[in-house]
Coordinates of C-alpha atoms and ligand atoms in Angstrom, one line a residue:
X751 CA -23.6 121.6 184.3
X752 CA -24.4 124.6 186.9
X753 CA -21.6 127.3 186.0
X754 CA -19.4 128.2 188.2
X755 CA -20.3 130.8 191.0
X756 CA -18.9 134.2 191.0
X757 CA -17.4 135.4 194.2
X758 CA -18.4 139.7 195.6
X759 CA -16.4 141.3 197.8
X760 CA -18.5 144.2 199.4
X761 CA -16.6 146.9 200.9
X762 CA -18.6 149.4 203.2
X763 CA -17.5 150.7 206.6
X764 CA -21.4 150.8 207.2
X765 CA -22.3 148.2 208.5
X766 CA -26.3 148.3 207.8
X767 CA -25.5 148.7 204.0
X768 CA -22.9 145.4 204.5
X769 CA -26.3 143.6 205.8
X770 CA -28.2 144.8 203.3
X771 CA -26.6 143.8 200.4
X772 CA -25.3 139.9 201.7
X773 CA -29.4 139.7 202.5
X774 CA -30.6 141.6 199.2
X775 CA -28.1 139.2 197.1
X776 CA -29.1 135.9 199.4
X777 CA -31.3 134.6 196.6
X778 CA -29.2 135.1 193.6
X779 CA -27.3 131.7 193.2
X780 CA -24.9 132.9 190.6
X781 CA -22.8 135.1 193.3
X782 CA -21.1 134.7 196.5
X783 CA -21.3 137.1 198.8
X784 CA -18.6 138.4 201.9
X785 CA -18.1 142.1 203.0
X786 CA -15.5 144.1 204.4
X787 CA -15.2 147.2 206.6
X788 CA -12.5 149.1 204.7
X789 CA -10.2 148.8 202.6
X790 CA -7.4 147.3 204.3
X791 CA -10.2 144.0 205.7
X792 CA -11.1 143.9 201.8
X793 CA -7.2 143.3 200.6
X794 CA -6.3 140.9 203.2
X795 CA -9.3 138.4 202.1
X796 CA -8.8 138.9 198.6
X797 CA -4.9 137.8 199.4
X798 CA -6.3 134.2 201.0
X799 CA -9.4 134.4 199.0
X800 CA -9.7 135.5 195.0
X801 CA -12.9 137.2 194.8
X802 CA -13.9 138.1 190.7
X803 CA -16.2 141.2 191.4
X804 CA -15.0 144.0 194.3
X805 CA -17.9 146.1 195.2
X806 CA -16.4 149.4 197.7
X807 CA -17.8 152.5 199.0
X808 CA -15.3 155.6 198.6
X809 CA -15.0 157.2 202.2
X810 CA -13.9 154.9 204.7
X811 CA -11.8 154.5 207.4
X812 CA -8.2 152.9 206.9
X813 CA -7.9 152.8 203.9
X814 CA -10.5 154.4 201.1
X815 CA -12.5 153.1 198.1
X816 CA -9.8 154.9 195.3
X817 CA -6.7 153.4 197.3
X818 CA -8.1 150.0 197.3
X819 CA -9.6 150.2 193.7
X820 CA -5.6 150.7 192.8
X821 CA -4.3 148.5 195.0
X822 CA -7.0 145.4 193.3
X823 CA -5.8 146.8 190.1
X824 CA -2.4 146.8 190.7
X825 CA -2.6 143.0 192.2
X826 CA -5.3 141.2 190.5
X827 CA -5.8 143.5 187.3
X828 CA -8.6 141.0 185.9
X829 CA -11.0 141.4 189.1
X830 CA -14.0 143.9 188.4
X831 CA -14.3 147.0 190.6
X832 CA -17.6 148.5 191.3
X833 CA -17.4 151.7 192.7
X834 CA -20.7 152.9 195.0
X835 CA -20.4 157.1 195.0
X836 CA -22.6 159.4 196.7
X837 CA -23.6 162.5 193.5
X838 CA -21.1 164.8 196.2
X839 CA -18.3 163.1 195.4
X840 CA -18.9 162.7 191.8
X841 CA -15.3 163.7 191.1
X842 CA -14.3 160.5 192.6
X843 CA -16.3 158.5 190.9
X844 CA -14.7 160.0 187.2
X845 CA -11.1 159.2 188.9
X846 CA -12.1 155.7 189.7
X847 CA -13.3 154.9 186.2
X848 CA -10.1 156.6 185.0
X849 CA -7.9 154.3 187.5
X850 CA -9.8 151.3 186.1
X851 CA -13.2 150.7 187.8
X852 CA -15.3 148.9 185.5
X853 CA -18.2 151.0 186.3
X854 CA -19.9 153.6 189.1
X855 CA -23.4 153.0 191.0
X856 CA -24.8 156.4 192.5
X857 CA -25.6 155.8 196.2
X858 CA -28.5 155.5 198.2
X859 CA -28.4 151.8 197.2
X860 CA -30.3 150.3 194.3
X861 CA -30.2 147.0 194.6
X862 CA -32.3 146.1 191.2
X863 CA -29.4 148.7 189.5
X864 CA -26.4 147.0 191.0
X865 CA -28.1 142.9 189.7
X866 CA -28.1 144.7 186.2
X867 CA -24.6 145.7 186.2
X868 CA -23.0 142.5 188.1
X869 CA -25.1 141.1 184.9
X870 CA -23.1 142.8 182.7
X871 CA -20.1 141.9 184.2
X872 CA -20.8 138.1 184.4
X873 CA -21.5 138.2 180.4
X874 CA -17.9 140.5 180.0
X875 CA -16.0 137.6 181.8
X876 CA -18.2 134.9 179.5
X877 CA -16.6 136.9 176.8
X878 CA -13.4 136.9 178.6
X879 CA -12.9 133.3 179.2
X880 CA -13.2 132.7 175.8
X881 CA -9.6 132.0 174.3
X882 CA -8.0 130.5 171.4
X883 CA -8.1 127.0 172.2
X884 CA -12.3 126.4 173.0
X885 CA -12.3 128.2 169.4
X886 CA -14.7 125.7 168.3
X887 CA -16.5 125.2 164.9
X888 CA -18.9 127.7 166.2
X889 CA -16.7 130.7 166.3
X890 CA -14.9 129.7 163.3
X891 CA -15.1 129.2 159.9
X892 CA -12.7 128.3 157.7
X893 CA -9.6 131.0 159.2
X894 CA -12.2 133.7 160.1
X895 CA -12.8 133.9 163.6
X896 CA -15.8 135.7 165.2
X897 CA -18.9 134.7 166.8
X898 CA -21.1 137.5 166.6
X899 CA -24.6 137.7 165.2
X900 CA -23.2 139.3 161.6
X901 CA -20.7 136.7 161.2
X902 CA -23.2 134.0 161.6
X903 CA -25.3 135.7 158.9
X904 CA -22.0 136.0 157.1
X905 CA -20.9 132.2 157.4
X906 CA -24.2 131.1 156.3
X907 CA -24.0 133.5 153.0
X908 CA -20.6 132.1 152.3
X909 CA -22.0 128.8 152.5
X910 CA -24.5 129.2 149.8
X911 CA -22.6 131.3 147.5
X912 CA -19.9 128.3 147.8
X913 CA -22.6 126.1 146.4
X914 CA -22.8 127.8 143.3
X915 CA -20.6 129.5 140.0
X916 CA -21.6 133.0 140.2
X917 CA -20.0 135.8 140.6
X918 CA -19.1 137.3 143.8
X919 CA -18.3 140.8 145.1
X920 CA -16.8 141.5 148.0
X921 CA -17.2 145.1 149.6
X922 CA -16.1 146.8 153.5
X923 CA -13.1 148.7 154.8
X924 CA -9.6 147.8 154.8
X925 CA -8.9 145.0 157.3
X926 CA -12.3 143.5 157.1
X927 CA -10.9 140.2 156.4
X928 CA -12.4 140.2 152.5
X929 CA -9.1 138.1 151.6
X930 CA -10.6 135.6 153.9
X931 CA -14.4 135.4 152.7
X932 CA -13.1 134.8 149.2
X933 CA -10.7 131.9 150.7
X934 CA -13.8 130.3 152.3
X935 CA -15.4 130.5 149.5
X936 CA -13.0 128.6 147.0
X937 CA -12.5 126.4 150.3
X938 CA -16.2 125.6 150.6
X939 CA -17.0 125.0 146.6
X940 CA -16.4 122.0 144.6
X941 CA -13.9 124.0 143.2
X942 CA -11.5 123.0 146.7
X943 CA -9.1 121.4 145.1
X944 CA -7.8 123.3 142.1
X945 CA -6.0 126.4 142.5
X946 CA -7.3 129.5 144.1
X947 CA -5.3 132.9 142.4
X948 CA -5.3 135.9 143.9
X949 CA -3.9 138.9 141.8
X950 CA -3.9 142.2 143.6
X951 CA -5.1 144.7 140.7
X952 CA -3.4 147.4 142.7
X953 CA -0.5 146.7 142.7
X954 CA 0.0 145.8 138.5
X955 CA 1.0 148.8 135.9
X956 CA -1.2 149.5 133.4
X957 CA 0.8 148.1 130.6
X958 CA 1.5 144.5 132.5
X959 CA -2.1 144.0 133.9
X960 CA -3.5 142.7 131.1
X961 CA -0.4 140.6 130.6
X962 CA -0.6 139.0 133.8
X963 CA -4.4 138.1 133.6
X964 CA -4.3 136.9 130.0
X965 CA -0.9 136.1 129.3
X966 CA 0.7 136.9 126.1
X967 CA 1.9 135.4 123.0
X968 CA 6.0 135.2 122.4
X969 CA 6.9 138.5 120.9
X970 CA 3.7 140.6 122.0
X971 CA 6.0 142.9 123.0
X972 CA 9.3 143.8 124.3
X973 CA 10.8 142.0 126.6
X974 CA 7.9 139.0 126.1
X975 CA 10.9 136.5 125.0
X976 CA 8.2 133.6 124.9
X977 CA 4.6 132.7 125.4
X978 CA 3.1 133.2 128.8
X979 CA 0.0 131.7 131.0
X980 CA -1.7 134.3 132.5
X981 CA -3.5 133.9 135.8
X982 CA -6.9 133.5 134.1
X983 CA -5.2 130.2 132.8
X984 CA -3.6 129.1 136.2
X985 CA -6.6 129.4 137.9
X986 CA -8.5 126.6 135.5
X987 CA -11.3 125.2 137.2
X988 CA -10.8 127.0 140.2
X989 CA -11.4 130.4 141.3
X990 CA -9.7 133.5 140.8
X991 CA -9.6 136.5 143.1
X992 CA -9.6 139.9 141.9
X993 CA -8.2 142.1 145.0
X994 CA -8.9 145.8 144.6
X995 CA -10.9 145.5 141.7
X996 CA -11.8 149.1 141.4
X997 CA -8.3 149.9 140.7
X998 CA -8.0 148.5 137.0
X999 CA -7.6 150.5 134.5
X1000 CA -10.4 150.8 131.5
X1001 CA -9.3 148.9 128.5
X1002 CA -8.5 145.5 131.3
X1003 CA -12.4 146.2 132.2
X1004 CA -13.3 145.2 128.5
X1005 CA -11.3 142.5 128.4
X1006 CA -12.5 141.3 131.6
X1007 CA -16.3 141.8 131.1
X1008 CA -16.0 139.8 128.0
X1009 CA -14.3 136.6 130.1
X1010 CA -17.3 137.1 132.7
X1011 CA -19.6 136.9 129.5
X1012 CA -18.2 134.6 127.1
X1013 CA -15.8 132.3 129.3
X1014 CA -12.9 133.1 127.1
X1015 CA -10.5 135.8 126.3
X1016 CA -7.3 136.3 124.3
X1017 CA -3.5 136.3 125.0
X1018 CA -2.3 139.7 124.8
X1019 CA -0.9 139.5 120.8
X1020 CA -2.6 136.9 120.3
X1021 CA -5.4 135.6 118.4
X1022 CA -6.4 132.5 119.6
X1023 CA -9.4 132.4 121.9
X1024 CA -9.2 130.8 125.0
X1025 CA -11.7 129.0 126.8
X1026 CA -11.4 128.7 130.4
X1027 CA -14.1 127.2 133.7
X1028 CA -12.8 129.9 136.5
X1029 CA -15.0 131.2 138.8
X1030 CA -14.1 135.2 139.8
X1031 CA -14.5 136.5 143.2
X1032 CA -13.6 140.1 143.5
X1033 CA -12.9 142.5 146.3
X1034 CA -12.7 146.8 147.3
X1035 CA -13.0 149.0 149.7
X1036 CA -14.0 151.9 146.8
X1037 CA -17.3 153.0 146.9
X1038 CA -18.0 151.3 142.8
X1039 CA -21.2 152.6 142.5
X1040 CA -19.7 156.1 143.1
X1041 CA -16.8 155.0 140.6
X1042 CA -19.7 154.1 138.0
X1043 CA -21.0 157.7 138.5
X1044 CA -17.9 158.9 137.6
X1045 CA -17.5 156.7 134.5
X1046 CA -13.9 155.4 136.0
X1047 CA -15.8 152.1 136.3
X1048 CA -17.8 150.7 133.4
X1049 CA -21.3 150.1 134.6
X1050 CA -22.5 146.7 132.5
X1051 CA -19.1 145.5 134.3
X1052 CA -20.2 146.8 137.5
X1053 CA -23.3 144.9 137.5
X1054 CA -21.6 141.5 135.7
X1055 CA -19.2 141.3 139.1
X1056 CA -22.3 142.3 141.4
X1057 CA -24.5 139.2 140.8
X1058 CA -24.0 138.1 144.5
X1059 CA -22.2 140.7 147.2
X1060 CA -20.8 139.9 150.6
X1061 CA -19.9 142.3 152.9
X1062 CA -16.7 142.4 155.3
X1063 CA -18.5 144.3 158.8
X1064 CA -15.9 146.6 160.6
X1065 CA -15.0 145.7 163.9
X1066 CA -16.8 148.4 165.0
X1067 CA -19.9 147.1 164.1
X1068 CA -19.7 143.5 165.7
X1069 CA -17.8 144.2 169.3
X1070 CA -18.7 141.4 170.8
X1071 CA -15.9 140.1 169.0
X1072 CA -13.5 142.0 170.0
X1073 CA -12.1 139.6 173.2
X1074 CA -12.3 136.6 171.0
X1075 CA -10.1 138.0 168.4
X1076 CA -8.2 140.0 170.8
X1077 CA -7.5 136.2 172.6
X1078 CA -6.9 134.2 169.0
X1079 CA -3.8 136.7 168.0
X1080 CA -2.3 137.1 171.6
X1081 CA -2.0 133.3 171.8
X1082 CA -0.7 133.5 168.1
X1083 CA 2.2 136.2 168.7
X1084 CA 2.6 134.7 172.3
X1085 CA 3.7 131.7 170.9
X1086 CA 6.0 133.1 168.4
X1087 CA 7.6 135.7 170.8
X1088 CA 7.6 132.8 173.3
X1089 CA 7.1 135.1 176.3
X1090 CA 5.6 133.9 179.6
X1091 CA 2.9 136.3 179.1
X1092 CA -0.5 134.6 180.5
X1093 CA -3.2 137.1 179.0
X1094 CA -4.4 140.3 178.9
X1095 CA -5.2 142.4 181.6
X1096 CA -9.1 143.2 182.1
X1097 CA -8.6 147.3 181.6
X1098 CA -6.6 146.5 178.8
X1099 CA -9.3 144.8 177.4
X1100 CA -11.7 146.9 178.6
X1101 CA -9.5 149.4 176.1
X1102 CA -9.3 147.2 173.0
X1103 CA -13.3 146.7 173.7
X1104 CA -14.1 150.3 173.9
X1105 CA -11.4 151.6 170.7
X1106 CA -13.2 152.5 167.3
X1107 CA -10.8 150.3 165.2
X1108 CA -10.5 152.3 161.8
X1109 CA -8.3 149.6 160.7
X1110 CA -10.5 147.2 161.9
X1111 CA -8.9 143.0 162.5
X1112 CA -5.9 143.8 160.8
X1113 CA -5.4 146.7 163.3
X1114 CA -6.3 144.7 166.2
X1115 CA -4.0 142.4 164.6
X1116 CA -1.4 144.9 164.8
X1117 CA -1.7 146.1 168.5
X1118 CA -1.9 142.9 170.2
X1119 CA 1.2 142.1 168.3
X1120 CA 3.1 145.4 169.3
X1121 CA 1.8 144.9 173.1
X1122 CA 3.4 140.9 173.4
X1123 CA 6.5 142.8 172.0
X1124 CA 6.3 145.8 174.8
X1125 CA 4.7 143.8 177.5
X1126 CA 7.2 143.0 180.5
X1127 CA 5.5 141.3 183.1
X1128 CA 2.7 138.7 183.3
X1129 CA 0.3 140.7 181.7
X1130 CA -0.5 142.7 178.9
X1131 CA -1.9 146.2 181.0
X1132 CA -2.9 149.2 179.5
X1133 CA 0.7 150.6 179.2
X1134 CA 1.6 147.8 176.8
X1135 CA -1.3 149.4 174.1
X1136 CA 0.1 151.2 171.7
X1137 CA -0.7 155.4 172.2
X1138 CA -3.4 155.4 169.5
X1139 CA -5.4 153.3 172.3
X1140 CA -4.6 156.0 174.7
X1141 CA -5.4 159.2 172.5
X1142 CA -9.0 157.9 171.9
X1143 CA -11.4 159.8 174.2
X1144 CA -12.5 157.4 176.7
X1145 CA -16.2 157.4 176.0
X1146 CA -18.0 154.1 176.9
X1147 CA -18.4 154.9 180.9
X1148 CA -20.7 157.5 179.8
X1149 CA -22.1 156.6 176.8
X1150 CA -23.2 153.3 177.7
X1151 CA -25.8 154.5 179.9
X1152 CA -28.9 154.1 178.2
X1153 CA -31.9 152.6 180.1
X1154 CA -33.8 155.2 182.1
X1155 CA -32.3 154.6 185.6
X1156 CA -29.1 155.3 184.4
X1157 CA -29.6 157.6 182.4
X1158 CA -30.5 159.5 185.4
X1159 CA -27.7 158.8 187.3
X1160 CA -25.9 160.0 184.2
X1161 CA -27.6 163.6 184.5
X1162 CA -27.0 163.2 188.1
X1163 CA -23.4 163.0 187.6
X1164 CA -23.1 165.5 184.7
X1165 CA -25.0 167.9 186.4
X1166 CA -22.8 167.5 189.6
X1167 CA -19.5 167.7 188.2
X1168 CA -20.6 171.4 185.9
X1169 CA -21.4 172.7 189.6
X1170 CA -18.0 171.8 190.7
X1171 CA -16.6 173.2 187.5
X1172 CA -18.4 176.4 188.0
X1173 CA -20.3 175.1 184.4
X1174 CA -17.0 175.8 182.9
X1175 CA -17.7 172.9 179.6
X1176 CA -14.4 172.2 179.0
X1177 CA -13.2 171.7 182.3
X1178 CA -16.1 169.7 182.9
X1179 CA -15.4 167.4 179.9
X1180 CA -12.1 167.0 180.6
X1181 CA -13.3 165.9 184.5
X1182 CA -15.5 163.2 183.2
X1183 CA -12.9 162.2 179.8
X1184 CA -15.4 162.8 177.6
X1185 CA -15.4 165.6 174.3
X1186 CA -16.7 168.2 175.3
X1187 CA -19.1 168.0 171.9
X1188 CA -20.1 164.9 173.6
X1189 CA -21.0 166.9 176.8
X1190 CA -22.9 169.6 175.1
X1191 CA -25.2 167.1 173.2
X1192 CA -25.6 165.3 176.7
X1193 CA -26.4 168.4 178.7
X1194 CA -29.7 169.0 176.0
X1195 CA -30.9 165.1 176.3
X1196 CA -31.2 165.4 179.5
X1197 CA -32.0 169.4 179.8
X1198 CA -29.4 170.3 182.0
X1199 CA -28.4 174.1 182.0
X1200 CA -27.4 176.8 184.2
X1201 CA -29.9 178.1 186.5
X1202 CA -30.2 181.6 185.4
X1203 CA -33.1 184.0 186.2
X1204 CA -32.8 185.3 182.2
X1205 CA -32.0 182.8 179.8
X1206 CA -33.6 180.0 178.8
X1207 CA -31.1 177.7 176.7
X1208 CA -27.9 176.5 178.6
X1209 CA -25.5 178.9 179.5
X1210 CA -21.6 177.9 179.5
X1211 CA -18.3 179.2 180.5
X1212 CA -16.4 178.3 177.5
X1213 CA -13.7 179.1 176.5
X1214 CA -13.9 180.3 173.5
Ligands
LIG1249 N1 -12.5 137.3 161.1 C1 -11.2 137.3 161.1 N2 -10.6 136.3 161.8 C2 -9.2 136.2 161.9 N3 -8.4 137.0 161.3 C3 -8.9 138.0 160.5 C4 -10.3 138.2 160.4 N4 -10.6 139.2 159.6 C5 -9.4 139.7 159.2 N5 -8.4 138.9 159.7 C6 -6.9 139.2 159.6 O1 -6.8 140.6 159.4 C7 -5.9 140.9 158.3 C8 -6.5 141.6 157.2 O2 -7.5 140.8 156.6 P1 -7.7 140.9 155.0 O3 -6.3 141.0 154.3 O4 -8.5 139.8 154.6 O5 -8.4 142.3 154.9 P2 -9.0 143.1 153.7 O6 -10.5 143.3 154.0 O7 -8.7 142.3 152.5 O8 -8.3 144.5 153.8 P3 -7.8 145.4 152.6 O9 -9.0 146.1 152.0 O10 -6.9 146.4 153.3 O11 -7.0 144.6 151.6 C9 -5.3 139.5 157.9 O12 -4.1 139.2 158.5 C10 -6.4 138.5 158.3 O13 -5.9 137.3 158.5
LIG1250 MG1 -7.4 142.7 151.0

């Protein structure tokens, strides 16, 4: 089935670019292609005609390349804007990507340049298009959802640890989704149909953890008015999940290595041993081998849980993801809040796609929840995103560029916008919304400094 094609607005009042972009594009079958003059010519065909990508020059008559770029965001926040800059109006380029252009493209035209980025963009709107309901097998498994490279490696490891008894420790930050691998797990193994425990080691006292795992005889101490199961029974012949397993306290660790050894254990104040079949899954976000170091965590212990690890990846680490999941819990709190909210916005997206999630899915989680709540109209926009969103510096525009071409345009544009700034750093930082750190270490890739008849390394106007 050929995909559908993907219309291109291209905005220049000159008319010999106009032609040579429709000819240039001619022979690629995945786009459309109309122009425009100006501004005003581009907005009254994308009001009888919905166009997906907007390519505009900045200076034109009528109406200029940053009006329309607000006006296409204001009206049609999904479409892409490309902005075409010449390196003297740099400055314009850095307000464009701050008004929402999805990228720049330094002028004289480079046609090869401008395929790789409309490229890029047809993959982001693959991504895009991906909601909730086409959620397929692929993309999930069991209640994780993700369809990225480490999650696939991830699936298949779940798969084969399902198949068998041992024990299984489960390590990456909070909000990982570590509560989920160990549910796949139990929901994969034979095990499926007898219970699955989870006790959250955390959140149990010293004196009642042991208690609660064993369970304790009538009597065993006060308050125990009569004999008790503990979880470790429950659980027979399923599996038992151990959240925040660096958090128990020493003498439980005994008890617990001897259950991983022996298969049995005693009630507390009691003297009968128990046999039980339970398979253990455990979980953290400590650092145990550092804990081990420290004798807080008994070693033999540490390696009796360790016979098979899974890791949780941040969200940092599989991005891809991000739209996919970003899509799975709008639908979910858009149903519950059972607003008329039809999706999120491309720059908001464009946000949640560039944020470094310290709290990973259950953060995402957490701000596409808060944004249904805040949003008003029919979409969530970049207002709606909680300020965290907002504070981050906004670093992809730059940072992304990393093949050689653009890299160049990169220097081009850094270099520009430090002459403007009279090489004042900061200022210049500020100009392109990057830290200025980020600047500094970007001025010595690309060996850009101050012309100066005496110095040699780059000299700055800081302000400091
Ligand atoms: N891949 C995923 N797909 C869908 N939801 C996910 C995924 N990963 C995590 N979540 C959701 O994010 C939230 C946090 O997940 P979970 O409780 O499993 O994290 P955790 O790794 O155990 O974190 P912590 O160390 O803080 O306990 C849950 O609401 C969970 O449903
Ligand atoms: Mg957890």
């Amino acid at each position: 089935m050929a995909t559908e094609k993907c219309r291109i607005l291209y905005v220049d009042d000159e008319p010999a670019y106009c032609r040579l972009f429709s000819r240039s594009m001619a022979d690629d079958d995945r786009f459309i292609i109309r122009t425009a003059a100006h501004g005003e010519e581009a907005l009254s065909i994308l009001r009888t005609e919905p166009h997906e990508i907007v390519l505009t020059d900045l200076l034109m008559p009528r109406m200029d390349g940053l009006t329309l770029l607000e006006e296409v965001k204001r009206l049609w926040p999904e479409v892409f804007v490309l902005i075409l800059t010449g390196v003297d109006s740099a400055d314009k380029a850095v307000k464009a990507m701050k008004s929402g252009a999805y990228d720049y493209i330094l002028k004289p035209l480079d046609i090869d340049m401008i395929r790789r980025q409309l490229g890029k963009i047809l993959q982001h709107r693959q991504l895009l298009k991906e909601t909730p309901q086409p959620v397929g097998d692929t993309f999930r498994f069991e209640n994780m959802v993700g369809k990225d490279q480490v999650m696939f490696e991830l699936y298949e490891k779940i798969q084969q640890v399902a198949q068998s008894n041992a024990t299984v420790l489960i390590t990456g930050e909070s909000g990982t989704g570590k509560e989920l691998i160990a549910e796949a797990i139990h929901a994969r193994s034979r095990r499926r149909d007898k219970p699955f425990v989870r006790v959250n080691c955390a959140a149990l006292t010293e004196t009642l953890i042991n208690s609660t795992l064993f369970g304790h005889e009538r009597g065993a101490f006060t308050g125990a008015m009569a004999r008790k199961a503990g979880f470790f029974e429950v659980a027979s012949g399923g599996t038992i999940f151990l959240d925040e397993i660096g958090d128990i306290p020493i003498q439980t660790q005994v008890a617990l290595l001897r259950v991983l050894e022996m298969g049995s254990f005693q009630r507390v104040g009691g003297t009968e041993t128990i046999k039980v079949d339970v398979r253990v899954i455990c979980a953290t976000n400590q650092d145990l081998s550092a804990a081990v170091k420290e004798k807080t965590f008994r070693e033999d212990l540490y390696y009796r849980i360790n016979v098979v690890s899974l890791h949780g990846p941040s969200l940092r680490s599989r991005k891809s993801d991000i739209p996919l999941l970003a899509n799975f819990f709008f639908e979910m709190y858009r149903r519950k809040s059972e607003k008329r909210i039809s999706g999120i916005s491309g720059a908001a997206m464009a946000m949640l796609c560039e944020y470094s999630w310290p709290g990973n899915v259950r953060q995402l989680a957490n701000v596409i929840e808060h944004s249904v709540i805040f949003c008003q109209g029919r979409q969530i926009l970049p207002d709606h995103l909680p300020k965290e969103l907002h504070q981050e510096p906004h670093t992809d525009f730059l940072l992304t560029l990393h093949d050689s071409s653009l890299s160049s345009a990169e220097a081009t544009l850094i270099r520009a916008v430090l002459e403007e700034h009279d090489w004042h750093l900061t200022q210049s930082a500020e100009a392109l919304g990057v830290a200025r750190g980020t600047l500094y270490s970007k001025m010595e890739r690309h060996h850009i400094m101050k012309p100066s008849l005496f110095h040699h390394r780059p000299i700055l106007n800081t302000d400091i």
